[in-house]
Amino acid sequence: KSSAVVEHAIKDAGASGKSTPLATWIQNALLALPTYDDVRRMYFWERLAGIERETSKLATERRKARLDKLWKASWFSSVKIRTELKRRFLTISENKSARSWFWDSKFAVLHGRRLLLWSSEKDFDEGIPPELRIFFSGHSGLGGLSPLDLKELSQQYEMSRTVNVFGRGVSGQEKLMLLLPSVETKSHLESAMLSLGTKGD
């Protein structure tokens, strides 16, 4: 279809039938136009992305309503927790300055005097039990970063958004290092923890 139009333009542009600058320009312009299949694929992926955005937005709204009205959670957010690398992943040849740990993504909820953590928002939405539980009773609460912590947190944004949380876990006293999405989110967690009357260092 488009080739026939191009061929017609070439014949009109030069009586001899040889390519001319005008014919070449017309041919390149027509070939640059998206085909029906190109347009169809573009709208398909745009429509799919739009559906995913709406689905994610609806899931977030439902999650927030559930946490506010049913759970009455005082705080919740996506977080990252410091997790030690397993020994089999460490090698002698590695740079000694390399971290022996990594940030593991979680979804955290402060429910009453418990901090509950799931591997993702999806796990929480699907009713899967939390992976980690920290109970705030006795000597528990928020702790500052130690000199060693500060040394290992080489990035300034990590230092400003990281906090230690300690309390009673399933197998005894536990401490978690949390990296929050923003300084504001960290401040909200600190306020929620203080409202529990927990006692830190």
JSON list of C-alpha atoms in Angstrom, two decimals:
[
{"chain": "A", "resi": 1, "resn": "LYS", "atom": "CA", "xyz": [0.00, 0.00, 0.00]},
{"chain": "A", "resi": 2, "resn": "SER", "atom": "CA", "xyz": [2.54, 2.58, 1.11]},
{"chain": "A", "resi": 3, "resn": "SER", "atom": "CA", "xyz": [5.05, 1.28, -1.48]},
{"chain": "A", "resi": 4, "resn": "ALA", "atom": "CA", "xyz": [2.55, 2.01, -4.26]},
{"chain": "A", "resi": 5, "resn": "VAL", "atom": "CA", "xyz": [2.19, 5.60, -3.07]},
{"chain": "A", "resi": 6, "resn": "VAL", "atom": "CA", "xyz": [5.96, 5.99, -2.94]},
{"chain": "A", "resi": 7, "resn": "GLU", "atom": "CA", "xyz": [6.32, 4.54, -6.42]},
{"chain": "A", "resi": 8, "resn": "HIS", "atom": "CA", "xyz": [3.69, 6.92, -7.76]},
{"chain": "A", "resi": 9, "resn": "ALA", "atom": "CA", "xyz": [5.45, 9.91, -6.16]},
{"chain": "A", "resi": 10, "resn": "ILE", "atom": "CA", "xyz": [8.77, 8.87, -7.69]},
{"chain": "A", "resi": 11, "resn": "LYS", "atom": "CA", "xyz": [7.26, 8.64, -11.18]},
{"chain": "A", "resi": 12, "resn": "ASP", "atom": "CA", "xyz": [5.62, 12.06, -10.82]},
{"chain": "A", "resi": 13, "resn": "ALA", "atom": "CA", "xyz": [8.81, 13.65, -9.53]},
{"chain": "A", "resi": 14, "resn": "GLY", "atom": "CA", "xyz": [10.94, 12.64, -12.51]},
{"chain": "A", "resi": 15, "resn": "ALA", "atom": "CA", "xyz": [9.75, 11.84, -16.01]},
{"chain": "A", "resi": 16, "resn": "SER", "atom": "CA", "xyz": [12.76, 9.63, -16.52]},
{"chain": "A", "resi": 17, "resn": "GLY", "atom": "CA", "xyz": [11.78, 7.48, -13.59]},
{"chain": "A", "resi": 18, "resn": "LYS", "atom": "CA", "xyz": [15.12, 8.07, -11.89]},
{"chain": "A", "resi": 19, "resn": "SER", "atom": "CA", "xyz": [15.26, 8.99, -8.21]},
{"chain": "A", "resi": 20, "resn": "THR", "atom": "CA", "xyz": [15.29, 12.71, -7.45]},
{"chain": "A", "resi": 21, "resn": "PRO", "atom": "CA", "xyz": [15.90, 14.57, -4.18]},
{"chain": "A", "resi": 22, "resn": "LEU", "atom": "CA", "xyz": [12.17, 15.23, -3.89]},
{"chain": "A", "resi": 23, "resn": "ALA", "atom": "CA", "xyz": [11.30, 11.60, -4.53]},
{"chain": "A", "resi": 24, "resn": "THR", "atom": "CA", "xyz": [13.92, 10.47, -2.01]},
{"chain": "A", "resi": 25, "resn": "TRP", "atom": "CA", "xyz": [12.55, 12.88, 0.59]},
{"chain": "A", "resi": 26, "resn": "ILE", "atom": "CA", "xyz": [8.98, 11.67, -0.01]},
{"chain": "A", "resi": 27, "resn": "GLN", "atom": "CA", "xyz": [10.08, 8.05, 0.20]},
{"chain": "A", "resi": 28, "resn": "ASN", "atom": "CA", "xyz": [11.96, 8.56, 3.48]},
{"chain": "A", "resi": 29, "resn": "ALA", "atom": "CA", "xyz": [9.06, 10.53, 4.95]},
{"chain": "A", "resi": 30, "resn": "LEU", "atom": "CA", "xyz": [6.56, 7.83, 4.09]},
{"chain": "A", "resi": 31, "resn": "LEU", "atom": "CA", "xyz": [8.79, 5.02, 5.37]},
{"chain": "A", "resi": 32, "resn": "ALA", "atom": "CA", "xyz": [9.20, 6.88, 8.67]},
{"chain": "A", "resi": 33, "resn": "LEU", "atom": "CA", "xyz": [5.44, 6.90, 9.23]},
{"chain": "A", "resi": 34, "resn": "PRO", "atom": "CA", "xyz": [4.27, 4.25, 11.75]},
{"chain": "A", "resi": 35, "resn": "THR", "atom": "CA", "xyz": [2.30, 1.38, 10.30]},
{"chain": "A", "resi": 36, "resn": "TYR", "atom": "CA", "xyz": [-1.06, 0.22, 11.61]},
{"chain": "A", "resi": 37, "resn": "ASP", "atom": "CA", "xyz": [0.68, -2.58, 13.51]},
{"chain": "A", "resi": 38, "resn": "ASP", "atom": "CA", "xyz": [3.11, -0.07, 15.07]},
{"chain": "A", "resi": 39, "resn": "VAL", "atom": "CA", "xyz": [0.21, 2.10, 16.29]},
{"chain": "A", "resi": 40, "resn": "ARG", "atom": "CA", "xyz": [-1.73, -0.93, 17.51]},
{"chain": "A", "resi": 41, "resn": "ARG", "atom": "CA", "xyz": [1.25, -2.21, 19.54]},
{"chain": "A", "resi": 42, "resn": "MET", "atom": "CA", "xyz": [1.92, 1.24, 21.00]},
{"chain": "A", "resi": 43, "resn": "TYR", "atom": "CA", "xyz": [-1.66, 1.66, 22.20]},
{"chain": "A", "resi": 44, "resn": "PHE", "atom": "CA", "xyz": [-1.69, -1.90, 23.55]},
{"chain": "A", "resi": 45, "resn": "TRP", "atom": "CA", "xyz": [1.32, -1.28, 25.81]},
{"chain": "A", "resi": 46, "resn": "GLU", "atom": "CA", "xyz": [0.04, 2.16, 26.83]},
{"chain": "A", "resi": 47, "resn": "ARG", "atom": "CA", "xyz": [-3.34, 0.67, 27.72]},
{"chain": "A", "resi": 48, "resn": "LEU", "atom": "CA", "xyz": [-1.67, -2.17, 29.63]},
{"chain": "A", "resi": 49, "resn": "ALA", "atom": "CA", "xyz": [0.50, 0.31, 31.58]},
{"chain": "A", "resi": 50, "resn": "GLY", "atom": "CA", "xyz": [-2.59, 2.37, 32.38]},
{"chain": "A", "resi": 51, "resn": "ILE", "atom": "CA", "xyz": [-4.44, -0.70, 33.68]},
{"chain": "A", "resi": 52, "resn": "GLU", "atom": "CA", "xyz": [-1.44, -1.62, 35.86]},
{"chain": "A", "resi": 53, "resn": "ARG", "atom": "CA", "xyz": [-1.29, 1.92, 37.29]},
{"chain": "A", "resi": 54, "resn": "GLU", "atom": "CA", "xyz": [-5.00, 1.88, 38.12]},
{"chain": "A", "resi": 55, "resn": "THR", "atom": "CA", "xyz": [-4.75, -1.60, 39.63]},
{"chain": "A", "resi": 56, "resn": "SER", "atom": "CA", "xyz": [-1.78, -0.52, 41.78]},
{"chain": "A", "resi": 57, "resn": "LYS", "atom": "CA", "xyz": [-3.59, 2.65, 42.87]},
{"chain": "A", "resi": 58, "resn": "LEU", "atom": "CA", "xyz": [-6.71, 0.68, 43.83]},
{"chain": "A", "resi": 59, "resn": "ALA", "atom": "CA", "xyz": [-4.63, -1.87, 45.77]},
{"chain": "A", "resi": 60, "resn": "THR", "atom": "CA", "xyz": [-2.85, 0.94, 47.66]},
{"chain": "A", "resi": 61, "resn": "GLU", "atom": "CA", "xyz": [-6.17, 2.59, 48.57]},
{"chain": "A", "resi": 62, "resn": "ARG", "atom": "CA", "xyz": [-7.64, -0.71, 49.78]},
{"chain": "A", "resi": 63, "resn": "ARG", "atom": "CA", "xyz": [-4.50, -1.48, 51.79]},
{"chain": "A", "resi": 64, "resn": "LYS", "atom": "CA", "xyz": [-4.56, 1.93, 53.46]},
{"chain": "A", "resi": 65, "resn": "ALA", "atom": "CA", "xyz": [-8.27, 1.63, 54.30]},
{"chain": "A", "resi": 66, "resn": "ARG", "atom": "CA", "xyz": [-7.70, -1.85, 55.73]},
{"chain": "A", "resi": 67, "resn": "LEU", "atom": "CA", "xyz": [-4.76, -0.70, 57.87]},
{"chain": "A", "resi": 68, "resn": "ASP", "atom": "CA", "xyz": [-6.53, 2.44, 59.09]},
{"chain": "A", "resi": 69, "resn": "LYS", "atom": "CA", "xyz": [-10.00, 1.05, 59.79]},
{"chain": "A", "resi": 70, "resn": "LEU", "atom": "CA", "xyz": [-9.50, -2.64, 60.56]},
{"chain": "A", "resi": 71, "resn": "TRP", "atom": "CA", "xyz": [-5.97, -2.83, 61.88]},
{"chain": "A", "resi": 72, "resn": "LYS", "atom": "CA", "xyz": [-5.89, 0.67, 63.33]},
{"chain": "A", "resi": 73, "resn": "ALA", "atom": "CA", "xyz": [-2.18, 0.67, 62.59]},
{"chain": "A", "resi": 74, "resn": "SER", "atom": "CA", "xyz": [-0.25, 3.65, 63.93]},
{"chain": "A", "resi": 75, "resn": "TRP", "atom": "CA", "xyz": [2.32, 3.47, 61.11]},
{"chain": "A", "resi": 76, "resn": "PHE", "atom": "CA", "xyz": [3.10, 1.47, 57.98]},
{"chain": "A", "resi": 77, "resn": "SER", "atom": "CA", "xyz": [5.53, 1.77, 55.09]},
{"chain": "A", "resi": 78, "resn": "SER", "atom": "CA", "xyz": [7.79, -0.05, 52.70]},
{"chain": "A", "resi": 79, "resn": "VAL", "atom": "CA", "xyz": [11.21, -0.41, 54.35]},
{"chain": "A", "resi": 80, "resn": "LYS", "atom": "CA", "xyz": [14.55, -2.13, 53.88]},
{"chain": "A", "resi": 81, "resn": "ILE", "atom": "CA", "xyz": [16.25, -4.11, 56.63]},
{"chain": "A", "resi": 82, "resn": "ARG", "atom": "CA", "xyz": [19.91, -4.87, 56.99]},
{"chain": "A", "resi": 83, "resn": "THR", "atom": "CA", "xyz": [20.46, -8.56, 56.22]},
{"chain": "A", "resi": 84, "resn": "GLU", "atom": "CA", "xyz": [23.76, -10.38, 56.53]},
{"chain": "A", "resi": 85, "resn": "LEU", "atom": "CA", "xyz": [25.06, -12.18, 53.46]},
{"chain": "A", "resi": 86, "resn": "LYS", "atom": "CA", "xyz": [25.32, -15.93, 53.84]},
{"chain": "A", "resi": 87, "resn": "ARG", "atom": "CA", "xyz": [28.88, -17.19, 54.22]},
{"chain": "A", "resi": 88, "resn": "ARG", "atom": "CA", "xyz": [28.79, -19.12, 50.94]},
{"chain": "A", "resi": 89, "resn": "PHE", "atom": "CA", "xyz": [28.41, -15.84, 49.06]},
{"chain": "A", "resi": 90, "resn": "LEU", "atom": "CA", "xyz": [31.54, -14.36, 50.59]},
{"chain": "A", "resi": 91, "resn": "THR", "atom": "CA", "xyz": [34.95, -15.09, 49.07]},
{"chain": "A", "resi": 92, "resn": "ILE", "atom": "CA", "xyz": [38.46, -14.33, 50.19]},
{"chain": "A", "resi": 93, "resn": "SER", "atom": "CA", "xyz": [39.13, -12.50, 46.93]},
{"chain": "A", "resi": 94, "resn": "GLU", "atom": "CA", "xyz": [36.40, -9.94, 47.62]},
{"chain": "A", "resi": 95, "resn": "ASN", "atom": "CA", "xyz": [37.35, -6.38, 48.42]},
{"chain": "A", "resi": 96, "resn": "LYS", "atom": "CA", "xyz": [37.69, -6.09, 52.17]},
{"chain": "A", "resi": 97, "resn": "SER", "atom": "CA", "xyz": [35.79, -2.80, 52.06]},
{"chain": "A", "resi": 98, "resn": "ALA", "atom": "CA", "xyz": [32.80, -4.50, 50.40]},
{"chain": "A", "resi": 99, "resn": "ARG", "atom": "CA", "xyz": [29.72, -4.91, 52.55]},
{"chain": "A", "resi": 100, "resn": "SER", "atom": "CA", "xyz": [29.03, -8.28, 54.09]},
{"chain": "A", "resi": 101, "resn": "TRP", "atom": "CA", "xyz": [25.33, -7.40, 54.17]},
{"chain": "A", "resi": 102, "resn": "PHE", "atom": "CA", "xyz": [22.61, -5.96, 51.94]},
{"chain": "A", "resi": 103, "resn": "TRP", "atom": "CA", "xyz": [19.32, -4.07, 52.20]},
{"chain": "A", "resi": 104, "resn": "ASP", "atom": "CA", "xyz": [16.35, -6.45, 51.94]},
{"chain": "A", "resi": 105, "resn": "SER", "atom": "CA", "xyz": [12.98, -4.93, 50.98]},
{"chain": "A", "resi": 106, "resn": "LYS", "atom": "CA", "xyz": [10.02, -5.46, 53.34]},
{"chain": "A", "resi": 107, "resn": "PHE", "atom": "CA", "xyz": [6.61, -4.02, 54.18]},
{"chain": "A", "resi": 108, "resn": "ALA", "atom": "CA", "xyz": [6.32, -2.95, 57.82]},
{"chain": "A", "resi": 109, "resn": "VAL", "atom": "CA", "xyz": [3.31, -2.27, 60.01]},
{"chain": "A", "resi": 110, "resn": "LEU", "atom": "CA", "xyz": [3.34, -0.90, 63.56]},
{"chain": "A", "resi": 111, "resn": "HIS", "atom": "CA", "xyz": [0.30, -2.56, 65.13]},
{"chain": "A", "resi": 112, "resn": "GLY", "atom": "CA", "xyz": [-0.17, -1.82, 68.80]},
{"chain": "A", "resi": 113, "resn": "ARG", "atom": "CA", "xyz": [3.12, -2.72, 70.46]},
{"chain": "A", "resi": 114, "resn": "ARG", "atom": "CA", "xyz": [4.26, -4.96, 67.63]},
{"chain": "A", "resi": 115, "resn": "LEU", "atom": "CA", "xyz": [6.30, -4.25, 64.52]},
{"chain": "A", "resi": 116, "resn": "LEU", "atom": "CA", "xyz": [5.30, -6.74, 61.83]},
{"chain": "A", "resi": 117, "resn": "LEU", "atom": "CA", "xyz": [7.22, -7.22, 58.59]},
{"chain": "A", "resi": 118, "resn": "TRP", "atom": "CA", "xyz": [6.16, -8.92, 55.36]},
{"chain": "A", "resi": 119, "resn": "SER", "atom": "CA", "xyz": [8.34, -9.59, 52.33]},
{"chain": "A", "resi": 120, "resn": "SER", "atom": "CA", "xyz": [6.09, -7.31, 50.25]},
{"chain": "A", "resi": 121, "resn": "GLU", "atom": "CA", "xyz": [2.84, -5.35, 50.16]},
{"chain": "A", "resi": 122, "resn": "LYS", "atom": "CA", "xyz": [1.39, -8.16, 48.05]},
{"chain": "A", "resi": 123, "resn": "ASP", "atom": "CA", "xyz": [2.01, -10.72, 50.81]},
{"chain": "A", "resi": 124, "resn": "PHE", "atom": "CA", "xyz": [0.20, -8.48, 53.26]},
{"chain": "A", "resi": 125, "resn": "ASP", "atom": "CA", "xyz": [-2.71, -7.97, 50.85]},
{"chain": "A", "resi": 126, "resn": "GLU", "atom": "CA", "xyz": [-3.03, -11.74, 50.35]},
{"chain": "A", "resi": 127, "resn": "GLY", "atom": "CA", "xyz": [-3.18, -12.42, 54.09]},
{"chain": "A", "resi": 128, "resn": "ILE", "atom": "CA", "xyz": [0.17, -14.23, 54.33]},
{"chain": "A", "resi": 129, "resn": "PRO", "atom": "CA", "xyz": [1.56, -14.23, 57.91]},
{"chain": "A", "resi": 130, "resn": "PRO", "atom": "CA", "xyz": [4.40, -11.76, 58.58]},
{"chain": "A", "resi": 131, "resn": "GLU", "atom": "CA", "xyz": [7.98, -12.98, 58.28]},
{"chain": "A", "resi": 132, "resn": "LEU", "atom": "CA", "xyz": [9.25, -11.06, 61.30]},
{"chain": "A", "resi": 133, "resn": "ARG", "atom": "CA", "xyz": [7.67, -9.86, 64.55]},
{"chain": "A", "resi": 134, "resn": "ILE", "atom": "CA", "xyz": [9.17, -7.51, 67.11]},
{"chain": "A", "resi": 135, "resn": "PHE", "atom": "CA", "xyz": [7.28, -7.04, 70.39]},
{"chain": "A", "resi": 136, "resn": "PHE", "atom": "CA", "xyz": [7.92, -3.83, 72.32]},
{"chain": "A", "resi": 137, "resn": "SER", "atom": "CA", "xyz": [7.91, -4.71, 75.98]},
{"chain": "A", "resi": 138, "resn": "GLY", "atom": "CA", "xyz": [10.42, -3.98, 78.72]},
{"chain": "A", "resi": 139, "resn": "HIS", "atom": "CA", "xyz": [13.71, -2.70, 77.34]},
{"chain": "A", "resi": 140, "resn": "SER", "atom": "CA", "xyz": [12.72, -1.97, 73.75]},
{"chain": "A", "resi": 141, "resn": "GLY", "atom": "CA", "xyz": [12.14, 0.81, 71.27]},
{"chain": "A", "resi": 142, "resn": "LEU", "atom": "CA", "xyz": [14.34, 2.90, 69.01]},
{"chain": "A", "resi": 143, "resn": "GLY", "atom": "CA", "xyz": [18.11, 3.07, 69.19]},
{"chain": "A", "resi": 144, "resn": "GLY", "atom": "CA", "xyz": [20.62, 5.41, 67.62]},
{"chain": "A", "resi": 145, "resn": "LEU", "atom": "CA", "xyz": [23.33, 4.39, 65.19]},
{"chain": "A", "resi": 146, "resn": "SER", "atom": "CA", "xyz": [26.61, 3.20, 66.69]},
{"chain": "A", "resi": 147, "resn": "PRO", "atom": "CA", "xyz": [30.00, 4.44, 65.41]},
{"chain": "A", "resi": 148, "resn": "LEU", "atom": "CA", "xyz": [30.35, 1.10, 63.59]},
{"chain": "A", "resi": 149, "resn": "ASP", "atom": "CA", "xyz": [26.93, 1.57, 61.99]},
{"chain": "A", "resi": 150, "resn": "LEU", "atom": "CA", "xyz": [27.89, 5.04, 60.82]},
{"chain": "A", "resi": 151, "resn": "LYS", "atom": "CA", "xyz": [31.14, 3.70, 59.38]},
{"chain": "A", "resi": 152, "resn": "GLU", "atom": "CA", "xyz": [29.32, 1.06, 57.37]},
{"chain": "A", "resi": 153, "resn": "LEU", "atom": "CA", "xyz": [26.65, 3.46, 56.14]},
{"chain": "A", "resi": 154, "resn": "SER", "atom": "CA", "xyz": [28.85, 5.21, 53.64]},
{"chain": "A", "resi": 155, "resn": "GLN", "atom": "CA", "xyz": [26.07, 7.07, 51.87]},
{"chain": "A", "resi": 156, "resn": "GLN", "atom": "CA", "xyz": [24.70, 10.25, 53.47]},
{"chain": "A", "resi": 157, "resn": "TYR", "atom": "CA", "xyz": [21.14, 9.42, 52.45]},
{"chain": "A", "resi": 158, "resn": "GLU", "atom": "CA", "xyz": [21.41, 6.12, 54.34]},
{"chain": "A", "resi": 159, "resn": "MET", "atom": "CA", "xyz": [22.60, 7.82, 57.54]},
{"chain": "A", "resi": 160, "resn": "SER", "atom": "CA", "xyz": [19.72, 10.28, 57.53]},
{"chain": "A", "resi": 161, "resn": "ARG", "atom": "CA", "xyz": [17.05, 7.63, 56.91]},
{"chain": "A", "resi": 162, "resn": "THR", "atom": "CA", "xyz": [18.28, 4.72, 59.03]},
{"chain": "A", "resi": 163, "resn": "VAL", "atom": "CA", "xyz": [17.16, 3.78, 62.52]},
{"chain": "A", "resi": 164, "resn": "ASN", "atom": "CA", "xyz": [17.66, 0.78, 64.82]},
{"chain": "A", "resi": 165, "resn": "VAL", "atom": "CA", "xyz": [14.63, -0.92, 66.34]},
{"chain": "A", "resi": 166, "resn": "PHE", "atom": "CA", "xyz": [14.99, -3.42, 69.16]},
{"chain": "A", "resi": 167, "resn": "GLY", "atom": "CA", "xyz": [12.58, -5.57, 71.09]},
{"chain": "A", "resi": 168, "resn": "ARG", "atom": "CA", "xyz": [11.55, -9.14, 71.77]},
{"chain": "A", "resi": 169, "resn": "GLY", "atom": "CA", "xyz": [11.48, -11.43, 68.76]},
{"chain": "A", "resi": 170, "resn": "VAL", "atom": "CA", "xyz": [10.26, -14.99, 68.41]},
{"chain": "A", "resi": 171, "resn": "SER", "atom": "CA", "xyz": [13.55, -16.41, 69.69]},
{"chain": "A", "resi": 172, "resn": "GLY", "atom": "CA", "xyz": [14.61, -13.67, 72.09]},
{"chain": "A", "resi": 173, "resn": "GLN", "atom": "CA", "xyz": [15.89, -10.10, 72.03]},
{"chain": "A", "resi": 174, "resn": "GLU", "atom": "CA", "xyz": [16.38, -8.80, 68.50]},
{"chain": "A", "resi": 175, "resn": "LYS", "atom": "CA", "xyz": [17.59, -5.64, 66.80]},
{"chain": "A", "resi": 176, "resn": "LEU", "atom": "CA", "xyz": [16.71, -4.55, 63.30]},
{"chain": "A", "resi": 177, "resn": "MET", "atom": "CA", "xyz": [18.35, -1.81, 61.27]},
{"chain": "A", "resi": 178, "resn": "LEU", "atom": "CA", "xyz": [15.70, -0.17, 59.11]},
{"chain": "A", "resi": 179, "resn": "LEU", "atom": "CA", "xyz": [16.25, 2.04, 56.07]},
{"chain": "A", "resi": 180, "resn": "LEU", "atom": "CA", "xyz": [13.17, 4.21, 55.49]},
{"chain": "A", "resi": 181, "resn": "PRO", "atom": "CA", "xyz": [12.06, 5.65, 52.12]},
{"chain": "A", "resi": 182, "resn": "SER", "atom": "CA", "xyz": [12.45, 9.24, 53.35]},
{"chain": "A", "resi": 183, "resn": "VAL", "atom": "CA", "xyz": [13.42, 11.35, 56.34]},
{"chain": "A", "resi": 184, "resn": "GLU", "atom": "CA", "xyz": [9.73, 12.21, 56.76]},
{"chain": "A", "resi": 185, "resn": "THR", "atom": "CA", "xyz": [8.78, 8.53, 56.95]},
{"chain": "A", "resi": 186, "resn": "LYS", "atom": "CA", "xyz": [11.49, 7.99, 59.56]},
{"chain": "A", "resi": 187, "resn": "SER", "atom": "CA", "xyz": [10.14, 10.92, 61.59]},
{"chain": "A", "resi": 188, "resn": "HIS", "atom": "CA", "xyz": [6.62, 9.45, 61.47]},
{"chain": "A", "resi": 189, "resn": "LEU", "atom": "CA", "xyz": [7.92, 6.11, 62.75]},
{"chain": "A", "resi": 190, "resn": "GLU", "atom": "CA", "xyz": [9.80, 7.81, 65.59]},
{"chain": "A", "resi": 191, "resn": "SER", "atom": "CA", "xyz": [6.66, 9.74, 66.59]},
{"chain": "A", "resi": 192, "resn": "ALA", "atom": "CA", "xyz": [4.54, 6.59, 66.51]},
{"chain": "A", "resi": 193, "resn": "MET", "atom": "CA", "xyz": [7.09, 4.73, 68.61]},
{"chain": "A", "resi": 194, "resn": "LEU", "atom": "CA", "xyz": [7.30, 7.53, 71.18]},
{"chain": "A", "resi": 195, "resn": "SER", "atom": "CA", "xyz": [3.53, 7.46, 71.51]},
{"chain": "A", "resi": 196, "resn": "LEU", "atom": "CA", "xyz": [3.81, 3.85, 72.69]},
{"chain": "A", "resi": 197, "resn": "GLY", "atom": "CA", "xyz": [5.86, 4.99, 75.66]},
{"chain": "A", "resi": 198, "resn": "THR", "atom": "CA", "xyz": [8.63, 2.55, 74.79]},
{"chain": "A", "resi": 199, "resn": "LYS", "atom": "CA", "xyz": [11.99, 3.00, 76.45]},
{"chain": "A", "resi": 200, "resn": "GLY", "atom": "CA", "xyz": [15.15, 3.14, 74.34]},
{"chain": "A", "resi": 201, "resn": "ASP", "atom": "CA", "xyz": [18.80, 3.67, 75.15]}
]
